[in-house]
Amino acid sequence: MRIVIIAIILLFSTSGVAQSDILAKNYFEQGEYGKAINIYKKLYKQNKGRIDYLLRMVESHQQLEEFDKAEALLKERINTRRGSPQLLVELGYNATLQNKDSIANIHYKQAIDYLEQNANYAYNIGAAFSKYSLLDQAAETYEKAMIVNPERDFNPQLATIYGEQGKLQLMFEKYIDIIQNRPMYKNVAQRNFSLYVTEDSENEANKILRKTLLKKSQENPDILYNELLSWLFVQQKEFKKAFTQEKAIYKRDFEEDLGGIADVARAAIDEKDYEVAEEIFNFIIEKSLTLPEKIRGNQYLMEVLLAKATPKDYNDIEEKFVSLFEDFGYGKETYMLQIEYNHFLAFNAGKKEQAISNLKKLSKERLSSFQEARVKMELSDILVFDEKFNQALIYYSQIQKKVQNDKLAQEARFKVARTSYYKGDFEWAQVQLDVLRKSASQLIANDAMQLSLMIRDNTLEDSTQTALKKFARADLLALQNKNSEAIAVLDDILTNHKGEKIEDEALLQQAKLFEKNEQFTQAEINYNKIIELYRDDILADDAHYRLALLYEGPLQNPQKAKELYEQIIFTFKDSIYFVDARKRFRSLRGDAIE
């Protein structure tokens, strides 16, 4: 019984401390520093081990410009057995706030000198200096600690500080040294490199990293330098150069792993550098040692050839596909290649019925559940494209049952919603979208939210849903690559439903189709209308961003592009385009380092 009573007392005591902590923090954040001090004083008295309570009291006194009281608190703690040398940094900063720099420097030196007694305090002292952006002192702390005790490793902290100081050469060298001793640190280092490296090969950080790696590679050849150079060239979108580095790695790795080379090729595809991607995949096909590798290489190669093809190339592409199936067969080993082929037949070559027949036959092969789901997903997409909505919905439902816990099931559910939307069954589409908004992956959830909002917004004011049905029809026509017909339907909406909620959606969708048709001036007019008429609406940032890209690209007006990016930065801080807009703005402004 006694133990139970003690436990209850401790529970209530802990709960009371937590509530007091929250209350004190709230007072502090609200600027009621006197009240915060009173609570922190009681908390600190109850638990002298909590240095954070002491520091909150000190900071509260500093906010009230009661520097003498802050100093007294710090000195009192420093002179006890629990005195920590990091508090010397706090004492120095307290002097700095009073413009007593000479006194501050004395305390800073005392903190650093303490390392001669015990280098284990380096992290706490260095972190205290970094907290106040005292980077020179923080660097000196870590450097001295490693001299006093060579077994301690503060190189990651030093590398970060060198970067913040603008000592890029030292930063890169330090990170490279770290990776050589701790290969698993490479991803962390590359993330930090990304804070300084840009797409511009003439950017100062890019040039320094490139020269550093080339110099080290000449002095002592190592695969690490090729890997980092390849990474740098990919950032700069110089995929040919990255390919050269990856080939060097491949040769030194006894020609066993083509993964790095394939990664460069896929990055090239993402950036639409199809010529280099084609060259790389041909290399992969030539060097592949296993049948699955050769099939996968050919699949990616066909994806590249399709991406850059025009209708006059379609016969040659179809012959190439047929030739590959003569070599590798139509079994489950080539199921992904067959999906690519039938996508081409339906969406490019105008042979929907043949594609549907092929995929139905393939779905009856002895495939895994996931493979069957992928085949049926492509089949369903083609059926939607062919406006056979009910058949498509059956297959999408089968996919959801076949791979219930896979992201593919969520994708199928979204496509059920989108197909219902094309049919004009907005109520059922909304039911599916509401489920996806709560449980889907972030990308699918975002798509679901956008479609859901669009349906809801345009159903409230129009019970007949006339304009929304027209808009859904335009969306379907766009999916079918009937861009001119889709533009005409959107014209009908803009003429006959002017001023309705759907107008801004129609303007944006039509502008995107104008861009596809290379009618850039018409797209510009639409984006400007959205900015003028709907500057406070949800699509305003889309219009700003897409118009900026248009000015930066086809319309060749970088000054206007820069102005629009700047507007996104200052007006749409929560926009998904904010980060890229800031990056592009700085690039157009000519900043050397991000």
Coordinates of C-alpha atoms in Angstrom, one line a residue:
M1 CA 0.0 0.0 0.0
R2 CA 2.8 2.3 0.9
I3 CA 4.4 1.8 -2.6
V4 CA 1.1 2.6 -4.2
I5 CA 0.8 5.9 -2.3
I6 CA 4.4 6.9 -3.2
A7 CA 3.6 6.1 -6.9
I8 CA 0.5 8.3 -6.8
I9 CA 2.4 11.1 -5.2
L10 CA 5.1 10.9 -7.8
L11 CA 2.5 10.8 -10.6
F12 CA 0.8 13.9 -9.4
S13 CA 4.1 15.6 -8.8
T14 CA 5.3 14.8 -12.3
S15 CA 2.0 16.0 -13.7
G16 CA 2.2 19.2 -11.8
V17 CA 5.8 19.9 -13.0
A18 CA 4.7 19.3 -16.6
Q19 CA 1.7 21.7 -16.3
S20 CA 4.0 24.4 -14.7
D21 CA 6.5 23.9 -17.5
I22 CA 3.8 24.4 -20.1
L23 CA 2.5 27.5 -18.3
A24 CA 5.9 29.0 -18.0
K25 CA 6.7 28.4 -21.6
N26 CA 3.4 30.0 -22.6
Y27 CA 4.1 33.1 -20.5
F28 CA 7.6 33.3 -22.1
E29 CA 6.3 33.0 -25.6
Q30 CA 3.6 35.7 -24.9
G31 CA 6.3 38.1 -23.6
E32 CA 5.2 38.0 -20.0
Y33 CA 8.7 37.4 -18.8
G34 CA 8.2 38.3 -15.1
K35 CA 5.5 35.6 -14.7
A36 CA 7.7 33.1 -16.6
I37 CA 10.6 33.8 -14.2
N38 CA 8.5 33.2 -11.1
I39 CA 7.4 29.7 -12.3
Y40 CA 10.9 28.8 -13.7
K41 CA 12.4 29.8 -10.4
K42 CA 10.2 27.3 -8.5
L43 CA 10.8 24.6 -11.1
Y44 CA 14.6 25.1 -10.9
K45 CA 14.5 25.0 -7.2
Q46 CA 12.7 21.6 -7.3
N47 CA 15.1 20.2 -9.9
K48 CA 18.6 21.7 -10.0
G49 CA 19.6 19.3 -12.7
R50 CA 17.4 21.0 -15.3
I51 CA 19.8 23.5 -16.8
D52 CA 17.1 24.4 -19.3
Y53 CA 15.1 26.0 -16.5
L54 CA 18.1 28.1 -15.6
L55 CA 18.7 29.2 -19.1
R56 CA 15.0 30.2 -19.5
M57 CA 15.3 32.4 -16.4
V58 CA 18.5 33.9 -17.8
E59 CA 16.8 34.6 -21.2
S60 CA 13.7 36.1 -19.5
H61 CA 15.9 38.5 -17.5
Q62 CA 17.8 39.5 -20.7
Q63 CA 14.5 40.2 -22.4
L64 CA 13.7 42.5 -19.5
E65 CA 17.2 44.0 -19.8
E66 CA 18.0 42.8 -16.2
F67 CA 21.5 41.7 -17.2
D68 CA 22.9 41.9 -13.7
K69 CA 20.3 39.3 -12.5
A70 CA 21.1 37.1 -15.5
E71 CA 24.8 37.3 -14.7
A72 CA 24.2 36.5 -11.0
L73 CA 22.2 33.4 -11.9
L74 CA 24.9 32.1 -14.3
K75 CA 27.8 32.8 -11.9
E76 CA 26.0 31.1 -9.1
R77 CA 25.7 27.9 -11.1
I78 CA 29.2 28.1 -12.6
N79 CA 30.6 28.2 -9.0
T80 CA 28.9 25.0 -8.0
R81 CA 29.9 21.4 -8.5
R82 CA 27.3 21.2 -11.3
G83 CA 28.8 24.2 -13.1
S84 CA 29.1 23.5 -16.8
P85 CA 31.6 25.3 -19.1
Q86 CA 28.9 26.0 -21.6
L87 CA 27.5 28.5 -19.1
L88 CA 30.7 30.5 -19.7
V89 CA 29.5 31.0 -23.3
E90 CA 26.1 32.1 -21.9
L91 CA 27.9 34.5 -19.5
G92 CA 29.9 35.9 -22.4
Y93 CA 26.8 36.4 -24.5
N94 CA 25.1 38.2 -21.6
A95 CA 28.1 40.7 -21.7
T96 CA 27.7 41.0 -25.5
L97 CA 24.1 42.1 -25.1
Q98 CA 25.5 45.0 -23.0
N99 CA 28.2 45.8 -25.7
K100 CA 30.9 44.6 -23.3
D101 CA 32.8 42.7 -26.0
S102 CA 36.1 42.6 -24.2
I103 CA 34.5 40.9 -21.2
A104 CA 32.6 38.6 -23.5
N105 CA 35.8 37.5 -25.2
I106 CA 37.4 36.7 -21.8
H107 CA 34.5 34.3 -21.0
Y108 CA 34.5 32.8 -24.4
K109 CA 38.2 32.0 -24.1
Q110 CA 37.6 30.5 -20.6
A111 CA 35.1 28.2 -22.1
I112 CA 37.5 27.0 -24.9
D113 CA 40.4 26.7 -22.5
Y114 CA 38.3 24.4 -20.3
L115 CA 38.8 21.7 -23.0
E116 CA 42.3 21.2 -21.9
Q117 CA 40.9 19.8 -18.7
N118 CA 38.1 17.8 -20.3
A119 CA 37.6 17.6 -24.1
N120 CA 34.3 15.8 -23.6
Y121 CA 32.5 19.1 -23.0
A122 CA 33.3 20.2 -26.6
Y123 CA 29.9 19.3 -28.0
N124 CA 28.0 21.4 -25.4
I125 CA 30.4 24.3 -25.7
G126 CA 30.4 24.3 -29.5
A127 CA 26.6 24.0 -29.6
A128 CA 26.3 27.0 -27.2
F129 CA 28.5 29.1 -29.6
S130 CA 26.6 27.9 -32.6
K131 CA 23.3 28.9 -30.9
Y132 CA 24.5 32.5 -31.0
S133 CA 26.1 32.3 -34.4
L134 CA 29.6 32.6 -32.9
L135 CA 30.9 30.4 -35.6
D136 CA 34.6 31.2 -35.3
Q137 CA 34.5 30.2 -31.6
A138 CA 32.5 27.1 -32.3
A139 CA 35.0 26.0 -35.0
E140 CA 37.9 26.7 -32.6
T141 CA 36.2 24.6 -29.9
Y142 CA 35.9 21.5 -32.1
E143 CA 39.4 21.9 -33.6
K144 CA 40.9 22.3 -30.1
A145 CA 39.0 19.3 -28.7
M146 CA 40.3 17.0 -31.4
I147 CA 43.9 18.2 -30.7
V148 CA 43.5 17.6 -27.0
N149 CA 41.8 14.2 -27.5
P150 CA 42.5 12.8 -31.0
E151 CA 40.0 10.0 -30.4
R152 CA 37.1 12.5 -30.4
D153 CA 35.5 13.1 -33.9
F154 CA 33.9 16.5 -34.4
N155 CA 34.5 16.7 -38.1
P156 CA 30.8 16.6 -39.0
Q157 CA 30.2 19.6 -36.8
L158 CA 33.2 21.4 -38.2
A159 CA 32.1 20.7 -41.8
T160 CA 28.7 22.3 -41.1
I161 CA 30.3 25.3 -39.5
Y162 CA 32.8 25.8 -42.4
G163 CA 29.8 25.9 -44.8
E164 CA 28.0 28.5 -42.7
Q165 CA 31.2 30.5 -42.6
G166 CA 31.4 30.4 -46.4
K167 CA 34.7 28.4 -46.2
L168 CA 33.5 26.1 -49.0
Q169 CA 36.8 24.6 -49.8
L170 CA 37.3 23.5 -46.2
M171 CA 33.8 22.3 -45.9
F172 CA 34.0 20.1 -49.0
E173 CA 37.4 18.7 -48.0
K174 CA 36.1 17.9 -44.5
Y175 CA 33.0 16.1 -45.7
I176 CA 35.1 14.1 -48.2
D177 CA 37.5 13.1 -45.4
I178 CA 34.5 12.0 -43.3
I179 CA 33.0 9.9 -46.1
Q180 CA 36.3 8.1 -46.7
N181 CA 36.3 7.0 -43.0
R182 CA 32.5 6.6 -42.7
P183 CA 31.0 5.6 -46.2
M184 CA 27.5 5.6 -44.7
Y185 CA 27.8 9.4 -44.2
K186 CA 27.7 10.0 -48.0
N187 CA 24.0 10.7 -48.2
V188 CA 24.2 13.1 -45.3
A189 CA 27.1 14.9 -47.0
Q190 CA 25.3 15.2 -50.3
R191 CA 22.3 16.7 -48.6
N192 CA 24.5 19.3 -47.1
F193 CA 26.3 19.9 -50.5
S194 CA 22.8 20.6 -51.9
L195 CA 22.6 23.7 -49.7
Y196 CA 25.4 25.2 -51.8
V197 CA 25.5 23.4 -55.1
T198 CA 23.0 24.6 -57.8
E199 CA 22.2 23.6 -61.4
D200 CA 24.6 26.2 -62.6
S201 CA 28.0 24.7 -63.3
E202 CA 29.6 28.2 -63.0
N203 CA 28.2 28.7 -59.4
E204 CA 31.1 29.2 -57.0
A205 CA 30.3 26.1 -54.9
N206 CA 30.0 23.9 -57.9
K207 CA 33.4 25.0 -59.2
I208 CA 35.1 24.5 -55.9
L209 CA 33.6 21.0 -55.4
R210 CA 34.5 20.0 -58.9
K211 CA 38.1 21.2 -58.6
T212 CA 38.5 19.6 -55.2
L213 CA 37.3 16.2 -56.4
L214 CA 39.4 16.3 -59.6
K215 CA 42.5 17.3 -57.6
K216 CA 42.0 14.5 -55.1
S217 CA 41.3 12.0 -57.9
Q218 CA 44.6 12.9 -59.6
E219 CA 46.5 12.6 -56.4
N220 CA 44.9 9.3 -55.2
P221 CA 42.4 7.7 -57.6
D222 CA 39.4 6.4 -55.6
I223 CA 35.9 5.4 -56.7
L224 CA 34.5 7.8 -54.1
Y225 CA 35.6 10.8 -56.2
N226 CA 33.9 9.4 -59.3
E227 CA 30.7 8.9 -57.3
L228 CA 30.7 12.4 -56.0
L229 CA 31.6 13.9 -59.4
S230 CA 28.8 11.9 -61.0
W231 CA 26.4 13.2 -58.3
L232 CA 27.6 16.8 -59.0
F233 CA 27.1 16.4 -62.8
V234 CA 23.6 15.1 -62.2
Q235 CA 22.8 18.2 -60.1
Q236 CA 24.1 20.3 -63.0
K237 CA 22.0 18.2 -65.5
E238 CA 25.2 17.3 -67.3
F239 CA 24.3 13.7 -67.7
K240 CA 26.9 12.9 -70.4
K241 CA 29.6 13.8 -67.9
A242 CA 27.9 11.8 -65.1
F243 CA 27.8 8.8 -67.5
T244 CA 31.5 9.1 -68.0
Q245 CA 32.1 8.9 -64.2
E246 CA 29.7 6.0 -63.8
K247 CA 31.5 4.1 -66.5
A248 CA 34.8 4.6 -64.7
I249 CA 33.2 3.2 -61.5
Y250 CA 31.7 0.3 -63.5
K251 CA 35.1 -0.7 -64.9
R252 CA 36.8 -0.4 -61.5
D253 CA 34.0 -2.4 -59.9
F254 CA 34.8 -5.4 -62.1
E255 CA 31.9 -4.7 -64.4
E256 CA 29.3 -6.1 -62.1
D257 CA 26.9 -3.4 -61.1
L258 CA 25.0 -1.3 -63.7
G259 CA 22.8 0.4 -61.1
G260 CA 24.6 3.7 -60.9
I261 CA 24.6 4.0 -64.7
A262 CA 20.8 3.2 -64.8
D263 CA 20.2 5.9 -62.1
V264 CA 21.9 8.5 -64.4
A265 CA 19.8 7.4 -67.3
R266 CA 16.5 7.7 -65.4
A267 CA 17.6 11.2 -64.2
A268 CA 18.2 12.1 -67.8
I269 CA 14.7 10.9 -68.8
D270 CA 13.2 13.0 -66.0
E271 CA 15.0 16.1 -67.4
K272 CA 14.0 15.1 -71.0
D273 CA 17.6 14.6 -72.1
Y274 CA 16.6 11.7 -74.3
E275 CA 19.7 11.6 -76.5
V276 CA 22.0 10.8 -73.5
A277 CA 19.4 8.5 -71.9
E278 CA 19.3 6.5 -75.2
E279 CA 23.1 6.2 -75.3
I280 CA 23.2 5.0 -71.7
F281 CA 20.5 2.4 -72.1
N282 CA 22.1 1.1 -75.2
F283 CA 25.3 0.7 -73.1
I284 CA 23.3 -1.1 -70.4
I285 CA 21.8 -3.5 -72.9
E286 CA 25.2 -4.2 -74.4
K287 CA 26.8 -4.9 -71.0
S288 CA 23.9 -6.7 -69.3
L289 CA 24.9 -10.2 -68.2
T290 CA 21.4 -11.5 -67.3
L291 CA 18.1 -11.8 -69.3
P292 CA 16.1 -9.7 -66.8
E293 CA 18.7 -6.9 -67.1
K294 CA 18.6 -7.0 -70.9
I295 CA 14.8 -6.9 -70.9
R296 CA 14.6 -4.1 -68.4
G297 CA 17.2 -2.1 -70.4
N298 CA 15.2 -2.5 -73.6
Q299 CA 12.0 -1.5 -71.7
Y300 CA 13.6 1.8 -70.6
L301 CA 15.1 2.3 -74.1
M302 CA 11.6 2.0 -75.7
E303 CA 10.3 4.5 -73.1
V304 CA 13.0 6.9 -74.3
L305 CA 12.3 6.3 -78.0
L306 CA 8.6 6.9 -77.4
A307 CA 9.2 10.1 -75.5
K308 CA 11.0 11.7 -78.4
A309 CA 8.9 10.1 -81.2
T310 CA 6.6 11.8 -83.6
P311 CA 3.8 10.1 -85.5
K312 CA 6.1 9.4 -88.5
D313 CA 8.3 7.2 -86.1
Y314 CA 5.4 5.0 -84.9
N315 CA 5.8 2.3 -87.5
D316 CA 9.5 1.9 -86.7
I317 CA 8.7 1.8 -83.0
E318 CA 6.0 -0.9 -83.4
E319 CA 8.5 -3.0 -85.5
K320 CA 11.1 -2.6 -82.7
F321 CA 8.6 -3.8 -80.1
V322 CA 7.7 -6.8 -82.2
S323 CA 11.4 -7.6 -82.7
L324 CA 12.0 -7.5 -79.0
F325 CA 9.1 -10.0 -78.4
E326 CA 10.6 -12.3 -81.0
D327 CA 13.8 -12.3 -79.0
F328 CA 12.3 -12.4 -75.5
G329 CA 8.8 -13.8 -75.9
Y330 CA 5.4 -12.8 -74.6
G331 CA 5.7 -14.5 -71.2
K332 CA 5.5 -13.0 -67.7
E333 CA 9.3 -12.1 -68.0
T334 CA 8.4 -9.4 -70.4
Y335 CA 5.1 -8.2 -68.8
M336 CA 6.4 -4.7 -68.2
L337 CA 7.6 -4.4 -71.7
Q338 CA 4.2 -5.6 -72.9
I339 CA 2.5 -3.0 -70.8
E340 CA 4.7 -0.3 -72.4
Y341 CA 3.9 -1.8 -75.9
N342 CA 0.2 -1.8 -75.4
H343 CA 0.2 1.7 -73.9
F344 CA 1.9 2.8 -77.2
L345 CA -0.7 0.9 -79.3
A346 CA -3.6 2.6 -77.5
F347 CA -2.4 6.1 -76.8
N348 CA -0.2 6.7 -79.8
A349 CA -0.8 4.3 -82.6
G350 CA -4.6 4.4 -82.4
K351 CA -5.0 0.6 -81.9
K352 CA -7.1 0.5 -78.8
E353 CA -8.9 -2.7 -79.5
Q354 CA -5.7 -4.6 -80.2
A355 CA -4.1 -3.2 -76.9
I356 CA -7.2 -4.2 -74.9
S357 CA -7.2 -7.8 -76.4
N358 CA -3.4 -8.2 -75.7
L359 CA -3.7 -7.0 -72.1
K360 CA -6.7 -9.3 -71.4
K361 CA -4.7 -12.2 -72.7
L362 CA -1.6 -11.2 -70.6
S363 CA -3.7 -10.9 -67.4
K364 CA -4.5 -14.6 -67.7
E365 CA -0.8 -15.6 -67.6
R366 CA 0.6 -17.0 -64.4
L367 CA 1.5 -13.6 -62.9
S368 CA 2.0 -12.6 -59.3
S369 CA -0.8 -10.5 -57.7
F370 CA 1.2 -7.4 -58.1
Q371 CA 2.1 -8.1 -61.8
E372 CA -1.6 -8.9 -62.6
A373 CA -2.6 -5.6 -60.9
R374 CA -0.2 -3.6 -63.0
V375 CA -1.5 -5.2 -66.2
K376 CA -5.1 -4.6 -65.2
M377 CA -4.3 -1.0 -64.3
E378 CA -3.0 -0.4 -67.9
L379 CA -6.0 -2.2 -69.3
S380 CA -8.4 -0.1 -67.2
D381 CA -6.7 3.1 -68.3
I382 CA -7.1 2.2 -71.9
L383 CA -10.8 1.4 -71.4
V384 CA -11.3 4.8 -69.8
F385 CA -9.4 6.3 -72.8
D386 CA -11.9 4.4 -75.0
E387 CA -14.8 5.7 -72.9
K388 CA -15.7 2.1 -71.8
F389 CA -16.1 3.4 -68.2
N390 CA -18.1 0.5 -66.7
Q391 CA -15.6 -2.1 -67.8
A392 CA -12.8 0.0 -66.5
L393 CA -14.5 0.4 -63.1
I394 CA -14.8 -3.4 -62.8
Y395 CA -11.0 -3.8 -63.3
Y396 CA -10.1 -1.0 -61.0
S397 CA -12.2 -2.7 -58.3
Q398 CA -10.4 -6.0 -58.9
I399 CA -7.1 -4.3 -58.4
Q400 CA -8.2 -2.9 -55.0
K401 CA -9.0 -6.4 -53.9
K402 CA -6.0 -8.0 -55.4
V403 CA -3.4 -5.8 -53.7
Q404 CA -5.3 -4.3 -50.8
N405 CA -2.3 -3.0 -48.8
D406 CA -0.3 -1.7 -51.7
K407 CA -0.2 1.9 -53.0
L408 CA -1.5 0.5 -56.3
A409 CA -4.8 -0.1 -54.6
Q410 CA -5.0 3.5 -53.5
E411 CA -4.1 4.6 -57.1
A412 CA -6.9 2.3 -58.4
R413 CA -9.4 3.9 -56.0
F414 CA -8.4 7.4 -57.2
K415 CA -8.9 6.2 -60.8
V416 CA -12.4 4.9 -59.8
A417 CA -13.2 8.4 -58.6
R418 CA -11.8 10.1 -61.7
T419 CA -13.6 7.7 -64.0
S420 CA -16.9 8.4 -62.1
Y421 CA -16.1 12.1 -62.6
Y422 CA -15.7 11.6 -66.3
K423 CA -19.1 9.8 -66.4
G424 CA -20.7 12.7 -64.5
D425 CA -21.3 10.6 -61.4
F426 CA -20.0 13.2 -59.1
E427 CA -21.6 11.9 -55.9
W428 CA -19.8 8.5 -56.1
A429 CA -16.6 10.2 -57.1
Q430 CA -16.8 12.3 -54.0
V431 CA -17.3 9.3 -51.8
Q432 CA -14.1 7.7 -53.1
L433 CA -12.1 11.0 -52.8
D434 CA -13.2 11.5 -49.2
V435 CA -11.7 8.1 -48.3
L436 CA -8.4 8.8 -50.2
R437 CA -7.9 12.2 -48.5
K438 CA -7.7 10.5 -45.2
S439 CA -5.6 7.4 -46.0
A440 CA -3.7 7.7 -49.2
S441 CA -0.1 8.4 -49.9
Q442 CA 0.7 12.1 -50.0
L443 CA 0.8 12.4 -53.8
I444 CA -2.5 10.6 -54.3
A445 CA -4.1 12.5 -51.3
N446 CA -3.1 15.8 -52.9
D447 CA -4.7 14.8 -56.3
A448 CA -7.8 13.5 -54.5
M449 CA -8.1 16.8 -52.5
Q450 CA -7.8 18.9 -55.7
L451 CA -10.5 16.9 -57.5
S452 CA -12.7 16.8 -54.5
L453 CA -12.6 20.5 -53.9
M454 CA -13.3 21.2 -57.6
I455 CA -16.3 18.9 -57.6
R456 CA -17.6 20.3 -54.3
D457 CA -17.1 24.0 -55.2
N458 CA -18.9 23.6 -58.5
T459 CA -21.8 21.5 -57.2
L460 CA -22.9 24.0 -54.5
E461 CA -23.9 26.8 -56.8
D462 CA -25.1 24.7 -59.8
S463 CA -27.5 21.9 -58.8
T464 CA -27.7 20.8 -62.4
Q465 CA -23.9 20.6 -62.6
T466 CA -24.1 21.7 -66.2
A467 CA -20.7 23.5 -66.3
L468 CA -19.0 20.8 -64.2
K469 CA -20.2 18.1 -66.7
K470 CA -18.7 20.2 -69.6
F471 CA -15.5 20.6 -67.6
A472 CA -15.3 16.8 -67.0
R473 CA -15.8 16.3 -70.8
A474 CA -13.0 18.7 -71.5
D475 CA -10.7 16.8 -69.1
L476 CA -11.5 13.5 -70.9
L477 CA -10.8 15.0 -74.3
A478 CA -7.5 16.3 -73.0
L479 CA -6.7 12.7 -71.8
Q480 CA -7.5 11.5 -75.3
N481 CA -5.0 14.1 -76.7
K482 CA -7.9 15.9 -78.4
N483 CA -6.6 19.2 -77.3
S484 CA -8.3 21.5 -79.8
E485 CA -11.7 19.9 -79.0
A486 CA -11.0 20.3 -75.3
I487 CA -10.1 24.0 -75.8
A488 CA -13.4 24.5 -77.6
V489 CA -15.5 22.9 -74.8
L490 CA -13.6 25.2 -72.3
D491 CA -14.4 28.2 -74.5
D492 CA -18.1 27.2 -74.2
I493 CA -17.8 27.3 -70.4
L494 CA -16.0 30.6 -70.4
T495 CA -18.7 32.1 -72.7
N496 CA -21.9 30.6 -71.3
H497 CA -20.8 30.3 -67.6
K498 CA -19.0 33.5 -67.2
G499 CA -18.7 34.6 -63.5
E500 CA -19.4 31.2 -62.2
K501 CA -17.1 29.4 -59.7
I502 CA -15.7 27.2 -62.4
E503 CA -14.3 30.1 -64.5
D504 CA -10.8 30.1 -63.0
E505 CA -10.5 26.3 -63.4
A506 CA -11.5 26.6 -67.0
L507 CA -9.0 29.4 -67.6
L508 CA -6.2 27.4 -66.1
Q509 CA -7.0 24.1 -67.8
Q510 CA -7.3 25.9 -71.2
A511 CA -4.0 27.7 -70.7
K512 CA -2.3 24.3 -70.1
L513 CA -3.8 23.0 -73.3
F514 CA -2.7 26.1 -75.2
E515 CA 0.8 25.4 -74.0
K516 CA 0.6 21.8 -75.3
N517 CA -0.5 23.2 -78.7
E518 CA 2.4 25.7 -78.5
Q519 CA -0.1 28.6 -78.5
F520 CA 1.9 30.4 -75.9
T521 CA 0.5 33.9 -76.3
Q522 CA -3.0 32.5 -75.7
A523 CA -1.8 30.8 -72.6
E524 CA -0.2 34.0 -71.4
I525 CA -3.6 35.8 -71.8
N526 CA -5.4 33.2 -69.7
Y527 CA -2.8 33.2 -66.9
N528 CA -3.0 37.0 -66.7
K529 CA -6.8 36.8 -66.5
I530 CA -6.5 34.5 -63.5
I531 CA -4.0 36.8 -61.8
E532 CA -6.2 39.9 -62.5
L533 CA -9.6 38.4 -61.6
Y534 CA -8.7 35.7 -59.0
R535 CA -5.6 37.0 -57.3
D536 CA -6.9 35.9 -53.9
D537 CA -8.2 32.5 -55.1
I538 CA -6.7 29.1 -54.7
L539 CA -5.3 29.0 -58.3
A540 CA -3.5 32.3 -58.1
D541 CA -0.2 30.8 -57.3
D542 CA -0.6 28.2 -60.1
A543 CA -1.2 31.0 -62.6
H544 CA 1.8 33.0 -61.3
Y545 CA 4.2 30.0 -61.4
R546 CA 3.1 28.7 -64.8
L547 CA 3.2 32.2 -66.4
A548 CA 6.7 32.7 -64.9
L549 CA 7.9 29.4 -66.5
L550 CA 6.3 30.6 -69.7
Y551 CA 8.3 33.9 -69.6
E552 CA 11.4 32.1 -68.6
G553 CA 11.1 29.7 -71.5
P554 CA 9.2 30.1 -74.7
L555 CA 8.2 33.8 -74.3
Q556 CA 11.8 34.8 -73.5
N557 CA 11.1 37.5 -71.0
P558 CA 13.3 36.7 -67.9
Q559 CA 12.6 40.1 -66.2
K560 CA 8.8 39.4 -66.1
A561 CA 9.6 35.8 -64.9
K562 CA 11.7 37.2 -62.1
E563 CA 8.9 39.6 -61.0
L564 CA 6.4 36.7 -60.9
Y565 CA 8.7 34.5 -58.9
E566 CA 9.3 37.3 -56.5
Q567 CA 5.5 37.7 -56.1
I568 CA 5.2 34.0 -55.2
I569 CA 8.0 34.4 -52.6
F570 CA 6.3 37.3 -50.9
T571 CA 2.6 36.6 -51.4
F572 CA 2.3 32.8 -51.5
K573 CA 4.6 31.6 -48.8
D574 CA 2.5 28.4 -48.3
S575 CA 2.5 27.5 -52.0
I576 CA 3.9 24.2 -53.2
Y577 CA 5.8 26.4 -55.8
F578 CA 7.5 28.5 -53.1
V579 CA 10.8 26.6 -52.9
D580 CA 11.3 26.3 -56.7
A581 CA 10.2 29.9 -57.2
R582 CA 12.8 31.1 -54.8
K583 CA 15.4 29.0 -56.5
R584 CA 14.5 30.2 -60.0
F585 CA 14.3 33.8 -58.8
R586 CA 17.8 33.7 -57.3
S587 CA 19.1 32.1 -60.5
L588 CA 17.6 34.8 -62.7
R589 CA 18.9 37.5 -60.3
G590 CA 22.4 36.0 -60.7
D591 CA 23.1 34.8 -57.1
A592 CA 26.3 32.9 -56.9
I593 CA 25.3 30.5 -54.1
E594 CA 21.9 29.4 -52.8

